[in-house]
C-alpha positions in Angstrom: 3.9 -20.3 15.3 7.7 -20.5 15.8 10.0 -17.5 15.3 10.9 -18.1 11.5 7.2 -18.3 10.5 6.3 -15.4 12.9 9.4 -13.8 10.9 8.0 -14.8 7.7 4.7 -13.4 8.2 5.9 -10.1 9.6 7.7 -9.9 6.2 4.8 -10.2 3.9 3.2 -7.5 6.0 6.2 -5.4 5.5 6.4 -6.1 1.9 2.8 -5.5 1.5 2.7 -2.1 3.6 5.7 -1.1 1.0 3.3 -2.1 -1.8 0.4 -0.5 -0.9 1.7 2.7 0.2 4.2 3.0 -2.7 6.7 4.6 -0.4 9.7 3.5 -2.7 8.5 4.3 -5.9 7.3 8.1 -4.4 10.8 8.1 -3.1 12.4 7.2 -6.6 10.0 9.7 -8.4 12.0 13.0 -6.5 15.5 11.2 -7.5 15.7 9.2 -4.3 17.3 5.9 -4.2 15.6 3.5 -1.6 17.9 0.9 0.0 15.8 -1.9 2.3 18.1 -2.6 5.2 17.7 -4.2 8.6 15.7 -7.4 9.8 13.5 -6.8 6.7 16.6 -7.0 4.1 18.0 -9.9 6.1 14.9 -12.0 6.5 15.0 -12.0 10.4 12.1 -9.4 10.9 10.9 -10.2 14.3 10.0 -6.3 15.3 7.5 -4.8 13.4 9.8 -2.0 11.9 10.7 -1.1 8.1 14.2 0.1 8.0 15.4 2.0 4.8 18.0 4.4 3.9 17.5 7.0 1.3 19.8 8.7 -0.4 19.5 12.1 -2.6 21.5 14.1 -4.4 18.9 16.9 -3.6 18.8 19.1 -0.3 15.4 18.2 1.1 13.3 19.4 3.9 11.8 16.0 5.0 9.2 17.5 7.1 8.1 20.1 4.4 8.6 17.1 1.8 6.1 14.8 3.7 3.8 17.5 4.4 3.1 19.1 1.1 4.1 15.9 -1.1 1.8 13.3 -2.7 3.3 10.7 0.1 0.8 12.3 2.5 -1.9 11.1 0.0 -0.6 7.5 -0.1 -2.9 4.8 1.0 -2.1 3.8 5.0 0.0 7.3 5.8 -2.1 9.6 8.5 -1.1 13.3 9.1 0.9 13.0 12.0 2.2 16.3 14.0 5.6 15.7 14.2 
């Protein structure tokens, strides 16, 4: 598999993760504006990571938000001790 095929495969996996976890719509449900950035946005996803910038007018305590929100119950997310 060449780098372009590998990148395309990784992009498909990444978009599948975003779709399956509904993370974008979950952020949007609390007023967040989600922008996909980095290698997924440019189409050159070699390293398996998903970069997002999330903008909100609200002051969110991110750890509390994730700990107590429906994001924790989304498919594919596991509780972390962070």
